[in-house]
Coordinates of C-alpha atoms in Angstrom, one line a residue:
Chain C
X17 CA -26.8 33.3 -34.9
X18 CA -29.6 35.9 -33.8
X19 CA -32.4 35.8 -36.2
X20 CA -31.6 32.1 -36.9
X21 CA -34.8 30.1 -37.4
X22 CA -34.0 27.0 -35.6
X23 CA -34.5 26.7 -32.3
X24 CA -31.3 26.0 -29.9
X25 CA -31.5 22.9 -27.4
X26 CA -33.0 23.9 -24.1
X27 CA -30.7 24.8 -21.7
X28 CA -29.6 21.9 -18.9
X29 CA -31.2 24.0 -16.1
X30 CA -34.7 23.7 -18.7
X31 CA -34.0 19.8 -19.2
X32 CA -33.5 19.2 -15.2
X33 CA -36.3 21.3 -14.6
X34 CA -38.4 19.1 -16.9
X35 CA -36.9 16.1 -15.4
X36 CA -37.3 16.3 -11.7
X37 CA -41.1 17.5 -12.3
X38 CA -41.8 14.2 -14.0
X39 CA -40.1 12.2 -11.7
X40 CA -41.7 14.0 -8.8
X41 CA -45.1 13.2 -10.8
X42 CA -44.0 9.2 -11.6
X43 CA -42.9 9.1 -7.8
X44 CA -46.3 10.4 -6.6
X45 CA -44.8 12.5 -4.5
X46 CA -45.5 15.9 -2.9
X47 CA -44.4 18.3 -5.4
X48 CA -42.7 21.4 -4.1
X49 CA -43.3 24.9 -5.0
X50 CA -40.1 25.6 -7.0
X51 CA -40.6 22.3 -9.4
X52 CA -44.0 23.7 -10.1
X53 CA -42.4 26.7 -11.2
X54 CA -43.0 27.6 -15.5
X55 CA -39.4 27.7 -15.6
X56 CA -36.2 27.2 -13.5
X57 CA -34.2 29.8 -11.2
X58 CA -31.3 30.5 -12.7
X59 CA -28.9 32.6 -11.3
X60 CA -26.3 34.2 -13.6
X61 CA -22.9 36.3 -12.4
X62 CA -22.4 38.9 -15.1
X63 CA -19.0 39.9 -15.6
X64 CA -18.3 43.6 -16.6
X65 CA -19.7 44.8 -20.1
X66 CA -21.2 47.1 -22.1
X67 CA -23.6 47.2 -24.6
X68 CA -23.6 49.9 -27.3
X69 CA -25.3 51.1 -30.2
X70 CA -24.5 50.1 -34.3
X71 CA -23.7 53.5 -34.5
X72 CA -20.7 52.7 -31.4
X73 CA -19.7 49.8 -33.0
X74 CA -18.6 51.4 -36.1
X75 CA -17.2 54.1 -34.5
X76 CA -15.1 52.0 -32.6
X77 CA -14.5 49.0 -35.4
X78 CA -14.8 50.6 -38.6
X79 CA -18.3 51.8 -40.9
X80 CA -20.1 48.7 -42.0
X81 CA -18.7 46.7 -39.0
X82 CA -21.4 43.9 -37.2
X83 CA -20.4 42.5 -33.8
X84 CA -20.0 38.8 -33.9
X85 CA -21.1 36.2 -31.5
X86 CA -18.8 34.3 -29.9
X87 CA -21.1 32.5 -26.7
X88 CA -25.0 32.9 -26.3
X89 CA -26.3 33.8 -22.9
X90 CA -29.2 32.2 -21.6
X91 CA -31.5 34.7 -22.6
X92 CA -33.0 34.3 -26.2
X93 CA -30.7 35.6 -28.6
X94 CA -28.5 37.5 -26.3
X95 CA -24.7 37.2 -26.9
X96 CA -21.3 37.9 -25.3
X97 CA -19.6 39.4 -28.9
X98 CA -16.4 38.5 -29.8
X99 CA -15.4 42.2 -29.5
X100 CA -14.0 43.7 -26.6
X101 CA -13.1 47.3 -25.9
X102 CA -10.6 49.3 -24.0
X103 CA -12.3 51.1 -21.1
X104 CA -10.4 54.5 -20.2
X105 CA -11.6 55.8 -17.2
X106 CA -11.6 59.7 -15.2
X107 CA -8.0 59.2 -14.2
X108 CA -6.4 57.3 -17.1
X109 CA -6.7 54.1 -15.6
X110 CA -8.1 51.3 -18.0
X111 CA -9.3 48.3 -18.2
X112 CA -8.9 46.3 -21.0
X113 CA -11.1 43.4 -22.7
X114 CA -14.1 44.9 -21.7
X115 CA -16.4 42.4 -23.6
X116 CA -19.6 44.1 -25.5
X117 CA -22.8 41.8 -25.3
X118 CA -25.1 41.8 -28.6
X119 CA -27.2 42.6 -30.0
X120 CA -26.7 46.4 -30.5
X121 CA -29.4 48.5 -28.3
X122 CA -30.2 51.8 -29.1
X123 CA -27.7 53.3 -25.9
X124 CA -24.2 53.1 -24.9
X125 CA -24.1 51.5 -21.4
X126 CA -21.5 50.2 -19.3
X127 CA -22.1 47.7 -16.5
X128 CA -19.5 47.6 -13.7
X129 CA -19.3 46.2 -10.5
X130 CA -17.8 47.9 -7.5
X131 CA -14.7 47.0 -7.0
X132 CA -13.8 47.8 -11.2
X133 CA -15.3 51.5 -10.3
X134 CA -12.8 51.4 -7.6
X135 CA -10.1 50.3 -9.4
X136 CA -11.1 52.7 -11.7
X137 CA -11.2 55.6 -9.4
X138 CA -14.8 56.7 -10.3
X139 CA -17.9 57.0 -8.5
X140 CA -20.6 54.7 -9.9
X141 CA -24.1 55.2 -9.0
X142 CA -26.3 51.5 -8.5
X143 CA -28.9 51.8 -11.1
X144 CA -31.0 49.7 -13.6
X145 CA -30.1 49.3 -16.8
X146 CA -31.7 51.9 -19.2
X147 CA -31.6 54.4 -16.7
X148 CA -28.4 56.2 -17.0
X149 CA -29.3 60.2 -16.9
X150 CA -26.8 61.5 -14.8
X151 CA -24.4 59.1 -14.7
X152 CA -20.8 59.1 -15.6
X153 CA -18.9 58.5 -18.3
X154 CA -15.9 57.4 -20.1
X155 CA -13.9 56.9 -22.7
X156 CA -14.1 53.6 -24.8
X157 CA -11.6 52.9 -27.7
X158 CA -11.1 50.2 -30.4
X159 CA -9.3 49.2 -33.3
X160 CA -11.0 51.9 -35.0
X161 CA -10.9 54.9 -33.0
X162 CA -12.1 56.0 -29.5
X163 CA -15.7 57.1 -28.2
X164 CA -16.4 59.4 -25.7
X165 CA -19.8 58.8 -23.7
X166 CA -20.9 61.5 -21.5
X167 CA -22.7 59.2 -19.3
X168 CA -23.8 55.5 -19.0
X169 CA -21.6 53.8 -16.3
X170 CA -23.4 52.0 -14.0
X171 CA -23.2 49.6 -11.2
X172 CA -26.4 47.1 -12.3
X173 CA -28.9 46.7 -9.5
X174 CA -29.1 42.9 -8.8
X175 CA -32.2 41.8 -10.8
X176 CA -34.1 39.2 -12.0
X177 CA -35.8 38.6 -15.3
X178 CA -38.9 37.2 -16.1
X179 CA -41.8 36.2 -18.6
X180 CA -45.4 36.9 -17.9
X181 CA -45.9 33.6 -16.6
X182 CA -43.4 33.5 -13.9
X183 CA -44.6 37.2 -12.7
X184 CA -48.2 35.0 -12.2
X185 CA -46.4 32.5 -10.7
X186 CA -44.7 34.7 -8.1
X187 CA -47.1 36.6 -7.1
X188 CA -45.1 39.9 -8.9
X189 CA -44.8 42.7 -11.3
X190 CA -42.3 44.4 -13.3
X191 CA -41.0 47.5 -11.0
X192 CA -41.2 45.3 -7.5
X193 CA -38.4 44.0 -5.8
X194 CA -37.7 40.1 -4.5
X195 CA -35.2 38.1 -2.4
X196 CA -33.1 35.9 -3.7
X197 CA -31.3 33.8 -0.9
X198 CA -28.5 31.6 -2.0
X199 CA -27.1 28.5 0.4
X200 CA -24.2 27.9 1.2
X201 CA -20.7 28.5 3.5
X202 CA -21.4 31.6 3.0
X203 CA -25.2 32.2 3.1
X204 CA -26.9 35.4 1.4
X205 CA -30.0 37.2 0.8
X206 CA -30.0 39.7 -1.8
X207 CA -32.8 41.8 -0.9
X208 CA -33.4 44.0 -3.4
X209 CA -33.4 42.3 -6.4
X210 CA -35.3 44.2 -9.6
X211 CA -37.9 42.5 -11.2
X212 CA -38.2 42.9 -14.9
X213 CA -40.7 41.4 -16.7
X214 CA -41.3 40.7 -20.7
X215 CA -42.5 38.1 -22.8
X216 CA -38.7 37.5 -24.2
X217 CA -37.6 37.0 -20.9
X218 CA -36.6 33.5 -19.4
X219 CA -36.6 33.7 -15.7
X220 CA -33.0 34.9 -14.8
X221 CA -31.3 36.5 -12.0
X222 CA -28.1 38.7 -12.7
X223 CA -25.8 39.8 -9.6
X224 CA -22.5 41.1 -10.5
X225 CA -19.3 39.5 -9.8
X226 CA -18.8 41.1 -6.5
X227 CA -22.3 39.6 -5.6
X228 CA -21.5 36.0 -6.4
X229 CA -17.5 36.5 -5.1
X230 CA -19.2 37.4 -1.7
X231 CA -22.2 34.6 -1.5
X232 CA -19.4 32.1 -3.4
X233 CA -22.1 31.5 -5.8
X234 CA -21.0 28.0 -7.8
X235 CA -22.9 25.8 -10.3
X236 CA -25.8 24.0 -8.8
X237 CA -25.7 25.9 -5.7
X238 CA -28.9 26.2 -4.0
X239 CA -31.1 29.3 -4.8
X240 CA -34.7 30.6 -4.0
X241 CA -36.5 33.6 -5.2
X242 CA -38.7 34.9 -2.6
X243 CA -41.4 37.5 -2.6
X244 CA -41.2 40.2 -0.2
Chain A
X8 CA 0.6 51.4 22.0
X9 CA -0.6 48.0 23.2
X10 CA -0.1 47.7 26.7
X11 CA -0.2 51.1 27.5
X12 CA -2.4 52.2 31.2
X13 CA -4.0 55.0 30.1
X14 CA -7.6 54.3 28.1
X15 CA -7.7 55.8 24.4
X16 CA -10.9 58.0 23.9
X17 CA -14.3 56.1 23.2
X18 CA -14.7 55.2 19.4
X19 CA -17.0 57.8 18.0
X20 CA -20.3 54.5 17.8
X21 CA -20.1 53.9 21.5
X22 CA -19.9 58.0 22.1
X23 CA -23.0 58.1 19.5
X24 CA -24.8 55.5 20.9
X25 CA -24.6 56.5 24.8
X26 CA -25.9 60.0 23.1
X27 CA -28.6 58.2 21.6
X28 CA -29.7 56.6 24.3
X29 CA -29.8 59.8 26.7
X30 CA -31.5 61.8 23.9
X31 CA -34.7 59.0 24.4
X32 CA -34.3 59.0 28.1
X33 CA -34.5 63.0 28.0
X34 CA -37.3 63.0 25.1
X35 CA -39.4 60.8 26.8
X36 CA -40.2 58.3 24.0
X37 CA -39.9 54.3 23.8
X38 CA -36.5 53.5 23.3
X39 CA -35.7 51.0 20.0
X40 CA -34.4 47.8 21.3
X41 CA -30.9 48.9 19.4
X42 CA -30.5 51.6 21.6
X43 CA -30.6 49.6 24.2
X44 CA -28.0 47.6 23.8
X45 CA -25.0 47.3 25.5
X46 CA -22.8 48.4 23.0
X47 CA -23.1 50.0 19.4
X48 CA -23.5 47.3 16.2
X49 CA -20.4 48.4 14.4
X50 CA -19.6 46.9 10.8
X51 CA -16.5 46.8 9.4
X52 CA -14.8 45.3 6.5
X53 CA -11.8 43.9 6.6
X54 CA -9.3 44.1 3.6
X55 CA -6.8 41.0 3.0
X56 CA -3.9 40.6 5.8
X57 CA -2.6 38.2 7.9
X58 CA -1.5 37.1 11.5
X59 CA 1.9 36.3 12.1
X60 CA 3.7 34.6 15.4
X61 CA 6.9 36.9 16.4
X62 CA 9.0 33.5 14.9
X63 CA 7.4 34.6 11.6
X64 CA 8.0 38.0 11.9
X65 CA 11.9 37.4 12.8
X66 CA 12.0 35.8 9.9
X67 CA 10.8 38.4 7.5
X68 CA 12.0 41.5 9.2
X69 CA 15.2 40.2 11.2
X70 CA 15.9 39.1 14.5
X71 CA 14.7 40.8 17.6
X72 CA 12.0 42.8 15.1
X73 CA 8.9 44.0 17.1
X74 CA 5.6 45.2 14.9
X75 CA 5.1 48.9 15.5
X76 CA 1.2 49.5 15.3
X77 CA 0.5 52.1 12.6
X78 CA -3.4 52.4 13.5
X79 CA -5.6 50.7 16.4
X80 CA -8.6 48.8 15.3
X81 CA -12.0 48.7 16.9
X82 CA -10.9 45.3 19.3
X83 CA -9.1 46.8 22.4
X84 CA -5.2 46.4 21.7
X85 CA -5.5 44.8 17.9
X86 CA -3.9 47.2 15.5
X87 CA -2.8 47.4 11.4
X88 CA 1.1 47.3 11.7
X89 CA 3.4 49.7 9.5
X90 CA 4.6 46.1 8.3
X91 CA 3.8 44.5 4.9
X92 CA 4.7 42.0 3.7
X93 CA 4.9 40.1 -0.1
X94 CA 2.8 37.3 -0.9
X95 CA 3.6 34.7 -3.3
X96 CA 0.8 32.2 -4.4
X97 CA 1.0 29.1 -5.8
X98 CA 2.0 30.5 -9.5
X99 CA 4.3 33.0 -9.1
X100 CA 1.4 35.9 -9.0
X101 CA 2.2 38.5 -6.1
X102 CA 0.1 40.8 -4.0
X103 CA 2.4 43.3 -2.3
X104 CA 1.7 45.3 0.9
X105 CA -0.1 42.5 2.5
X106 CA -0.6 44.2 6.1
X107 CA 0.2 42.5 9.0
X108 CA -2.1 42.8 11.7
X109 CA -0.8 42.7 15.5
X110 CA -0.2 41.7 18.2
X111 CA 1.7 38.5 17.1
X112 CA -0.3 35.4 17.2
X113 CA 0.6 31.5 17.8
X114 CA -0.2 30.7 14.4
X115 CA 0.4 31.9 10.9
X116 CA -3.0 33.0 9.2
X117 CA -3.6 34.8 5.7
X118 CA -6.8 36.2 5.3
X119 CA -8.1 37.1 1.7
X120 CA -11.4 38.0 0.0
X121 CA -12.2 35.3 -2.7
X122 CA -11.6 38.2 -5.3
X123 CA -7.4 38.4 -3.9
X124 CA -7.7 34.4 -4.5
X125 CA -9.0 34.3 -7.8
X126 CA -6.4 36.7 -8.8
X127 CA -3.3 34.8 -7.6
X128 CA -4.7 31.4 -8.7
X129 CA -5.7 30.1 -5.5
X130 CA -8.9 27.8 -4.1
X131 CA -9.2 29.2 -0.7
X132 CA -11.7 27.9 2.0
X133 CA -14.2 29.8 4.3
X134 CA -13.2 28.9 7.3
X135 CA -13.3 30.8 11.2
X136 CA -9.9 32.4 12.1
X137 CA -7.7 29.9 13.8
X138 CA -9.5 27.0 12.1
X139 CA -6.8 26.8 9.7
X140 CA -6.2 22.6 9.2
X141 CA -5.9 21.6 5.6
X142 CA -5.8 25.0 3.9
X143 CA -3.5 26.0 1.2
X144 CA -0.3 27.6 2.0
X145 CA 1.7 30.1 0.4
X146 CA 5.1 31.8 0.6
X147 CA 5.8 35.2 2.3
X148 CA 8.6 37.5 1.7
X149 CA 9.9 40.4 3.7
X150 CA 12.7 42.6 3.8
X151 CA 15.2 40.1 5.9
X152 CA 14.1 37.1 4.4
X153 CA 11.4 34.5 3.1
X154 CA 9.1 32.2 4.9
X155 CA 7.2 28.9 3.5
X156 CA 3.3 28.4 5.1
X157 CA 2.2 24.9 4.8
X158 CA -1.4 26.2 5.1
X159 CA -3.0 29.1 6.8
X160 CA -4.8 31.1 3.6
X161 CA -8.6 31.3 4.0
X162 CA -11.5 33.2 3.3
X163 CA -12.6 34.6 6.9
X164 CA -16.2 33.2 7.2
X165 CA -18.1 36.5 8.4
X166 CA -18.2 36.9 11.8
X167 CA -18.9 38.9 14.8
X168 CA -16.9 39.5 17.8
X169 CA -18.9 40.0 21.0
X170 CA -19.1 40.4 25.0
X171 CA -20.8 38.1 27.0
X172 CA -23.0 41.1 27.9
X173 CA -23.7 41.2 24.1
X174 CA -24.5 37.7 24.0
X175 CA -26.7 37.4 26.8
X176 CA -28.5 40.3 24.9
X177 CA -29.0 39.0 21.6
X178 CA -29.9 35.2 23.2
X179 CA -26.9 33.7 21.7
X180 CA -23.3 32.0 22.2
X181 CA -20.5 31.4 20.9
X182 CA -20.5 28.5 17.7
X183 CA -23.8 29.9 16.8
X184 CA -24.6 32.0 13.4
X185 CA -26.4 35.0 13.3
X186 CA -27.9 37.4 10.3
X187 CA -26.8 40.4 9.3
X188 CA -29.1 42.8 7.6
X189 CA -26.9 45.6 5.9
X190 CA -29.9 48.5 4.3
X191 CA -29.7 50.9 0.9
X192 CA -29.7 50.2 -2.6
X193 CA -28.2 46.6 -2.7
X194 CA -30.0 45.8 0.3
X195 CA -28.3 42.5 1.4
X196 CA -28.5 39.6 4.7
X197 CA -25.2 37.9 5.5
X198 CA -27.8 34.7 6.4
X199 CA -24.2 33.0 8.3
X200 CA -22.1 35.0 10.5
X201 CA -20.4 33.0 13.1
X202 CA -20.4 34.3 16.3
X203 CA -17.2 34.3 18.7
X204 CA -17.9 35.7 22.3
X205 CA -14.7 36.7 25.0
X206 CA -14.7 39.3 27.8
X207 CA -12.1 41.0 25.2
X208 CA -14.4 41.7 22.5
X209 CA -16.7 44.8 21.6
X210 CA -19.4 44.0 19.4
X211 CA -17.9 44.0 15.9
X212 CA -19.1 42.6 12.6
X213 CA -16.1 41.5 10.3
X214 CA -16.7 41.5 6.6
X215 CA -14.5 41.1 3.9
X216 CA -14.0 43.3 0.8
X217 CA -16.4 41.5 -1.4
X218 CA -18.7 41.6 0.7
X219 CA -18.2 45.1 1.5
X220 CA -18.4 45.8 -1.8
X221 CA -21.1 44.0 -2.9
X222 CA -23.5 45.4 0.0
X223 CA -22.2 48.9 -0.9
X224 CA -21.5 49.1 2.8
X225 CA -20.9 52.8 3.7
X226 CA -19.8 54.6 6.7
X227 CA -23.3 55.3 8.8
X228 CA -25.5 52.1 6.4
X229 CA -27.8 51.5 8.7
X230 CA -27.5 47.4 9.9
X231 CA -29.1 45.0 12.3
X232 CA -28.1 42.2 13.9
X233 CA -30.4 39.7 13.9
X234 CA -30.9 36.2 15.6
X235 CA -31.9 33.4 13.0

């Protein structure tokens, strides 16, 4: 599917983004900030992963061997792969169906939240991805074999991607940090949330599944990115 | 333990925090509004548990059973009991060593972080503790015998415990939500804890293990309390 040249239907957060501007528009009403917004706030609860290198892949799947797509992810050509790993951590405990996202990248990385590291008895330092040195590692094995990584196991710091055009329209740049509150029973302001900016970015935020567990995030709840 | 004449030793936050307050007194300097509170903010996170009456606790452990406290919490005469008891949700999943929390209570109450619900297959509500009308059920085992809940498993809404001296301090009462602004590397605002006042409470901030966890809360974060 990556490297396809037809273009996939917008996302339903793009379409009701388009939508409610118009109508705002045809209503002649008062538009508010967020509808004037070059894209949507969506706010995405990654699940533990990893991503890995072709090299990886074969290692743990067999030489020649080319992850498959199973679901795309909201960013452009980003997928959850149909191949999952066994993750062996310091003290033999594992988890298993640790789902790899695609497309390779050129370093092993595994994205955990809290209470995996816990369960996993290891101490996992809050970091943004890409920026591993001195982190731990583990052990990964597949169908084909195991793979030892002497570091790469992170806790991802909450953050938000963006394009160019929503760093203009926030008032931000790539390195900064945001707020991102999210309404609700259980009402939360993230306030350290990473911006990372690039012109394949959509504007996305990712928090980890203890994140949304603890602010109850659900579809269509209310969110707002907010400058510091 | 409970019950008991003789005063157990300050907690080592109210001994900190009367130090604290001298140390500006001796020194000299302006003193932070924190300090000058009348107690310590403590934070604490509270894993899954529940409140049983002594009916309930007959039931499960036999009759004439009395809780024996295993460890005294921060609220004067509440302690973690040596019993545990067996949860049984509505498919057949299981979380064993549920702790029960004493003294006994009139009402039966099961507390869990959404994380323990989405394991066992349950839709649990936020509510206050006490405010249990409507909420799932489950079934509790023991060592002398079972016991049905019509309702009673929630997700504790965060909240903190407080003195009317605390209240009058902060500017609020009881009913009314408060933030709370937990600092380090995932930075994060509880924007709704509830607040409870009686002449039986120390300031305390309950949070559950997600939230715990997805804050990265750590013995000595440093937190405010703040009115909204």
């Amino acid at each position: 599917m990556a490297g396809m040249s037809a273009s996939p239907l917008p996302h339903r957060a793009e379409i009701e983004h388009a939508v409610r501007r118009l109508l705002y528009q045809r209503l002649n009403q008062p538009v508010p900030k967020a509808v004037l917004a070059p894209r949507p706030l969506v706010v995405n609860v990654s699940a533990r992963h990893c991503h890995l290198t072709q090299a990886a892949v074969e290692t743990l799947f067999g030489k020649g061997h080319k992850l498959r797509p199973m679901k795309m992810l909201y960013q452009e050509g980003q997928y959850a792969a149909q191949e999952c790993v066994t993750l062996i951590g310091p003290r033999s405990r594992v988890i298993s169906n640790l789902r790899i996202l695609g497309p390779c990248r050129d370093l092993n990385q595994v994205e955990l939240a809290f209470t995996d590291a816990i369960s996993l008895g290891f101490e996992v330092p809050v970091r943004s991805s890409g920026n591993i040195a001195g982190t731990p590692g583990c052990m990964l094995m597949g169908p084909a074999g195991f793979l030892e990584l002497n570091e790469g196991v992170i806790r991802a710091a909450p953050h938000v991607h963006m394009h160019p055009d929503d760093a203009v329209f926030y008032g931000v740049k790539a390195g900064d940090y945001m707020r991102l509150r999210v309404h609700g029973d259980c009402g939360m302001t993230f306030d350290r949330v990473f911006v990372r900016v690039s012109k394949d970015f959509k504007l996305e935020v990712h928090i980890d599944t203890d994140e949304g567990n603890a602010c109850g995030l659900a579809p269509g709840a209310a969110c707002e990115l907010l400058r510091i």
